[in-house]
Tab-separated table of C-alpha atoms in Angstrom:
chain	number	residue	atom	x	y	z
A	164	UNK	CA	-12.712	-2.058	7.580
A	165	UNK	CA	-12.150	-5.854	7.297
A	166	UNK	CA	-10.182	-7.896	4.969
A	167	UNK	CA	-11.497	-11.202	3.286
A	168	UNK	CA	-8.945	-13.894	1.437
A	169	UNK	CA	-9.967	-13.923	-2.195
A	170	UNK	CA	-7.645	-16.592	-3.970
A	171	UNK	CA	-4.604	-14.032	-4.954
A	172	UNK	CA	-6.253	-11.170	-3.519
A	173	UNK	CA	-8.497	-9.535	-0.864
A	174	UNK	CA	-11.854	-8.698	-0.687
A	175	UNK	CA	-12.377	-5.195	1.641
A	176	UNK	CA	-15.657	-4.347	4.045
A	177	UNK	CA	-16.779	-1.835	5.899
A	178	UNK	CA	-18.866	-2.816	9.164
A	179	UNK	CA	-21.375	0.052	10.507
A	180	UNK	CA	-22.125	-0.586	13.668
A	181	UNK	CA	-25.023	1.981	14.712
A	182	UNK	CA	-26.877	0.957	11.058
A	183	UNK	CA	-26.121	-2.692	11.592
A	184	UNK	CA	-25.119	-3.205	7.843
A	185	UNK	CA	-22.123	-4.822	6.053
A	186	UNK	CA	-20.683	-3.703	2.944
A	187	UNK	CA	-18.549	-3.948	0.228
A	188	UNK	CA	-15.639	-1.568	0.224
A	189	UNK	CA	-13.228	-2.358	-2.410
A	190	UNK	CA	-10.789	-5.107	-3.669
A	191	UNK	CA	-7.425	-5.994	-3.988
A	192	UNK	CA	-6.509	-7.931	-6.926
A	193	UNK	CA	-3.009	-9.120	-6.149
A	194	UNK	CA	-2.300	-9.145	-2.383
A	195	UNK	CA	1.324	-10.396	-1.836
A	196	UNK	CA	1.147	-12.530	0.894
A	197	UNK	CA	-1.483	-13.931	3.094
A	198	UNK	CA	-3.973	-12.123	4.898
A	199	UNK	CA	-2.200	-9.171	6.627
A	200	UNK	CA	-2.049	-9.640	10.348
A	201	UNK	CA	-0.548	-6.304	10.999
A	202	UNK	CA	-2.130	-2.455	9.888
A	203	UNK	CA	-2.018	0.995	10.867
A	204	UNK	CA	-4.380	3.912	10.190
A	205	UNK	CA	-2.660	7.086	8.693
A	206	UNK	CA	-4.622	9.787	8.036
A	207	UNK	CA	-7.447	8.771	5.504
A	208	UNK	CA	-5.653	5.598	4.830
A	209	UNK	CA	-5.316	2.115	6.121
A	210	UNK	CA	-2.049	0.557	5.505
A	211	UNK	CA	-1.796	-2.648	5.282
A	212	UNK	CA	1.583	-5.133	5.603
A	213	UNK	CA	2.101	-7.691	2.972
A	214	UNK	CA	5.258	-9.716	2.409
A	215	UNK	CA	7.244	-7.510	0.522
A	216	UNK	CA	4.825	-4.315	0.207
A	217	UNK	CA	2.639	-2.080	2.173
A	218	UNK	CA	-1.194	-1.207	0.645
A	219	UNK	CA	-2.504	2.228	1.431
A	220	UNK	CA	-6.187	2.166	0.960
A	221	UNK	CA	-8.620	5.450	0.900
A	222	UNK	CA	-11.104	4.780	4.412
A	223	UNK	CA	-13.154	7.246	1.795
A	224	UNK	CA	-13.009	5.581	-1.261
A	225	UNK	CA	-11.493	2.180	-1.270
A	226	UNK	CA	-8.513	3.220	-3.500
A	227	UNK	CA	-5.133	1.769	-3.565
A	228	UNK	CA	-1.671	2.139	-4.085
A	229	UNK	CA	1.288	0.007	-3.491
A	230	UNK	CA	4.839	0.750	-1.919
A	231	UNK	CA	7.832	-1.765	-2.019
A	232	UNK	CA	10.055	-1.843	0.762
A	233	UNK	CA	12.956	-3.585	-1.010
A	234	UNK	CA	15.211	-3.671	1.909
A	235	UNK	CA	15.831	-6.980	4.006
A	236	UNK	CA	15.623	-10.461	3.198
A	237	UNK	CA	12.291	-11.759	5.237
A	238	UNK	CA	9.042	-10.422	4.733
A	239	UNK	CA	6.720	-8.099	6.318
A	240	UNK	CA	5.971	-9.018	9.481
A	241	UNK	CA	5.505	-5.917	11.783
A	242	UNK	CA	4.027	-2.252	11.399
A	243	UNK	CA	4.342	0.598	14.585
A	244	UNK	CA	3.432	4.046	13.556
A	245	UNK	CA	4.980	7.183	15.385
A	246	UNK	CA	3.385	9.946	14.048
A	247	UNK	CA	4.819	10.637	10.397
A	248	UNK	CA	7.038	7.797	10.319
A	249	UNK	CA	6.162	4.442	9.874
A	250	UNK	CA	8.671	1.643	11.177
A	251	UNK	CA	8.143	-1.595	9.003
A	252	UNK	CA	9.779	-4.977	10.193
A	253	UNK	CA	11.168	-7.977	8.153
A	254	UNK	CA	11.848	-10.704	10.545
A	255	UNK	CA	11.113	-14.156	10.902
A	256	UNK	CA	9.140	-14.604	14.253
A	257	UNK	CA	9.824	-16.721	17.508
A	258	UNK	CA	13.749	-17.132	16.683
A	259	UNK	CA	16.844	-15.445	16.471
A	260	UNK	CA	18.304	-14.539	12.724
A	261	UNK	CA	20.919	-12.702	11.196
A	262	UNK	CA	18.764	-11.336	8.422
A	263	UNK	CA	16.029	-8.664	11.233
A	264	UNK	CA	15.485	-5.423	9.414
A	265	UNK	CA	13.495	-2.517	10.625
A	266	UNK	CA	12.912	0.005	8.028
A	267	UNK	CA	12.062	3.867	8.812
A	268	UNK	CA	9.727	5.233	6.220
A	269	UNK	CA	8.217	8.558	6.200
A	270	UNK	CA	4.786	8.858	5.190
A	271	UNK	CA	4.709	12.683	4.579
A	272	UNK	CA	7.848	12.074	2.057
A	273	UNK	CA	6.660	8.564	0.500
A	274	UNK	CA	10.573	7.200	1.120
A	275	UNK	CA	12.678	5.694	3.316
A	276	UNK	CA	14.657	7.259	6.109
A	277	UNK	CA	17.058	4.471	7.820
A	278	UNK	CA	17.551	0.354	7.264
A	279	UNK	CA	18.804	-1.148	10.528
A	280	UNK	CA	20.170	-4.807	10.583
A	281	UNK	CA	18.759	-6.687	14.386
A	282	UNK	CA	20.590	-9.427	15.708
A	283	UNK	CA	17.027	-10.875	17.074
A	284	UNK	CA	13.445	-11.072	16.044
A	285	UNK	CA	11.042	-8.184	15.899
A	286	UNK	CA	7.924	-10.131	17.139
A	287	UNK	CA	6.660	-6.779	19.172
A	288	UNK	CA	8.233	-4.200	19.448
A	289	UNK	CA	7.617	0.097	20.329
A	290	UNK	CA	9.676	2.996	19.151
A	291	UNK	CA	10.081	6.108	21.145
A	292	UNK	CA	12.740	9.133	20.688
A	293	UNK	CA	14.955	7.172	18.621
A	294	UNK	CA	14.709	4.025	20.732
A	295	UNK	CA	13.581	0.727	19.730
A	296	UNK	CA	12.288	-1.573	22.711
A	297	UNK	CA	11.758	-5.400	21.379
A	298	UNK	CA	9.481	-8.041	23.444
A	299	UNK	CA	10.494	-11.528	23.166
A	300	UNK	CA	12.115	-13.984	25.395
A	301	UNK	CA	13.660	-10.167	27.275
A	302	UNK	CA	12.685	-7.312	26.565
A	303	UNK	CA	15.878	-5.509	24.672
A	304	UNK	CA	16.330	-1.252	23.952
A	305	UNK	CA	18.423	-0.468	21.187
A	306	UNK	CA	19.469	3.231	20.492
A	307	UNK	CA	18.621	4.138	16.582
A	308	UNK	CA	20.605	6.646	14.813
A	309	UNK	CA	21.140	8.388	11.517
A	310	UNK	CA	22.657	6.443	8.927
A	311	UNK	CA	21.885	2.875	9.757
A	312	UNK	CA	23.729	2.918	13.056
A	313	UNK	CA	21.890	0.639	16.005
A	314	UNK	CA	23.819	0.180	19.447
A	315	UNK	CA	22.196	-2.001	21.841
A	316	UNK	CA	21.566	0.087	25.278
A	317	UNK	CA	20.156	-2.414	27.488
A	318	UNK	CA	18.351	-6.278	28.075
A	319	UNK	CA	16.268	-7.151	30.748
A	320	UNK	CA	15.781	-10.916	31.532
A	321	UNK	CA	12.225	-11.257	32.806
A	322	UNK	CA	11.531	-14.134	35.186
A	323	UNK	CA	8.686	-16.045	34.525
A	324	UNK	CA	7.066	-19.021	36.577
A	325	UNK	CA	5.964	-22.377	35.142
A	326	UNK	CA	4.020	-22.292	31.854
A	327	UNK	CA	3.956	-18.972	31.313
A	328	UNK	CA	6.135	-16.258	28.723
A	329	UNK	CA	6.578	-12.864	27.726
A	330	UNK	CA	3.954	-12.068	24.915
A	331	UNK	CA	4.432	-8.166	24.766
A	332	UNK	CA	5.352	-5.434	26.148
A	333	UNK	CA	4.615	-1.532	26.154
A	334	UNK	CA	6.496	1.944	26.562
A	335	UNK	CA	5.044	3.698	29.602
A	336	UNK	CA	7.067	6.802	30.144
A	337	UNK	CA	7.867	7.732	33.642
A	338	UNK	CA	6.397	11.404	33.074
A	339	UNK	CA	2.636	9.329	32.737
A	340	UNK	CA	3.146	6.995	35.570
């Protein structure tokens, strides 16, 4: 599935590779934002990240339904799913702010779990076991728990040479290395 801008809203497609063929797959009416940058598949759904709301829209049938996320003062900017729970980001990208949330949603109970406030941008970032590692200009692990509560666990200052900078960076557990 692909998106396409459409004034207000998007326009949805379906690509089949093996018959070659593009089709229509559905619209959007009012999309709030601009074209989503970030999605996730869950299930029979594709969720999509607008500025203040995700879309969940049937891979079967093209339906959709909307879900604020009131929390946090930015707007979408982030999705990483881990299994049920879907962790949703409202940051402003390439700078430091005050106002970083990450919200914790479950997708088997359609609500949300946790808020927690970041003292940094959430440009990339991976969460595993009730850690949160962030990418940006070091790679930071904060420790997530119940209730809103964040504690930051470690930074690592990576060196880089001349024009380069860190872009991303990925969880590789030391059990799969």
């Amino acid at each position: 599935v692909f998106v396409g801008k459409k004034e207000s809203g998007l326009n949805l497609y379906q690509c089949d590779f093996e018959k070659k063929e593009i089709s229509s797959f559905g619209v959007i009416e009012e999309f709030g934002g601009d074209e989503p940058i970030f999605s996730e598949e869950y299930g029979k759904e594709l969720i999509l990240a607008g500025n203040q709301q995700l879309y969940f829209i049937s891979i079967e049938n093209g339906d959709t339904r909307v879900v604020d996320i009131p929390d946090g003062k930015n707007e979408i900017k982030s999705l990483y799913l881990d299994a049920d729970i879907l962790y949703v980001s409202r940051a402003e990208f390439h700078q430091q702010n005050e106002d970083t949330v990450l919200v914790k949603y479950d997708l088997e109970e359609n609500k949300i779990l946790d808020t927690y406030a970041l003292p940094t941008s959430l440009m990339q970032f991976q969460v595993k076991d009730n850690n949160i590692v962030i990418t940006e200009e070091s790679v930071l692990k904060y420790s997530m728990k119940a209730g809103g509560e964040i504690t930051k666990v470690g930074e690592y200052q990576v060196q880089v040479e001349g024009n380069q900078y860190v872009s991303s960076g990925y969880f590789i557990s030391s059990e799969e290395r």
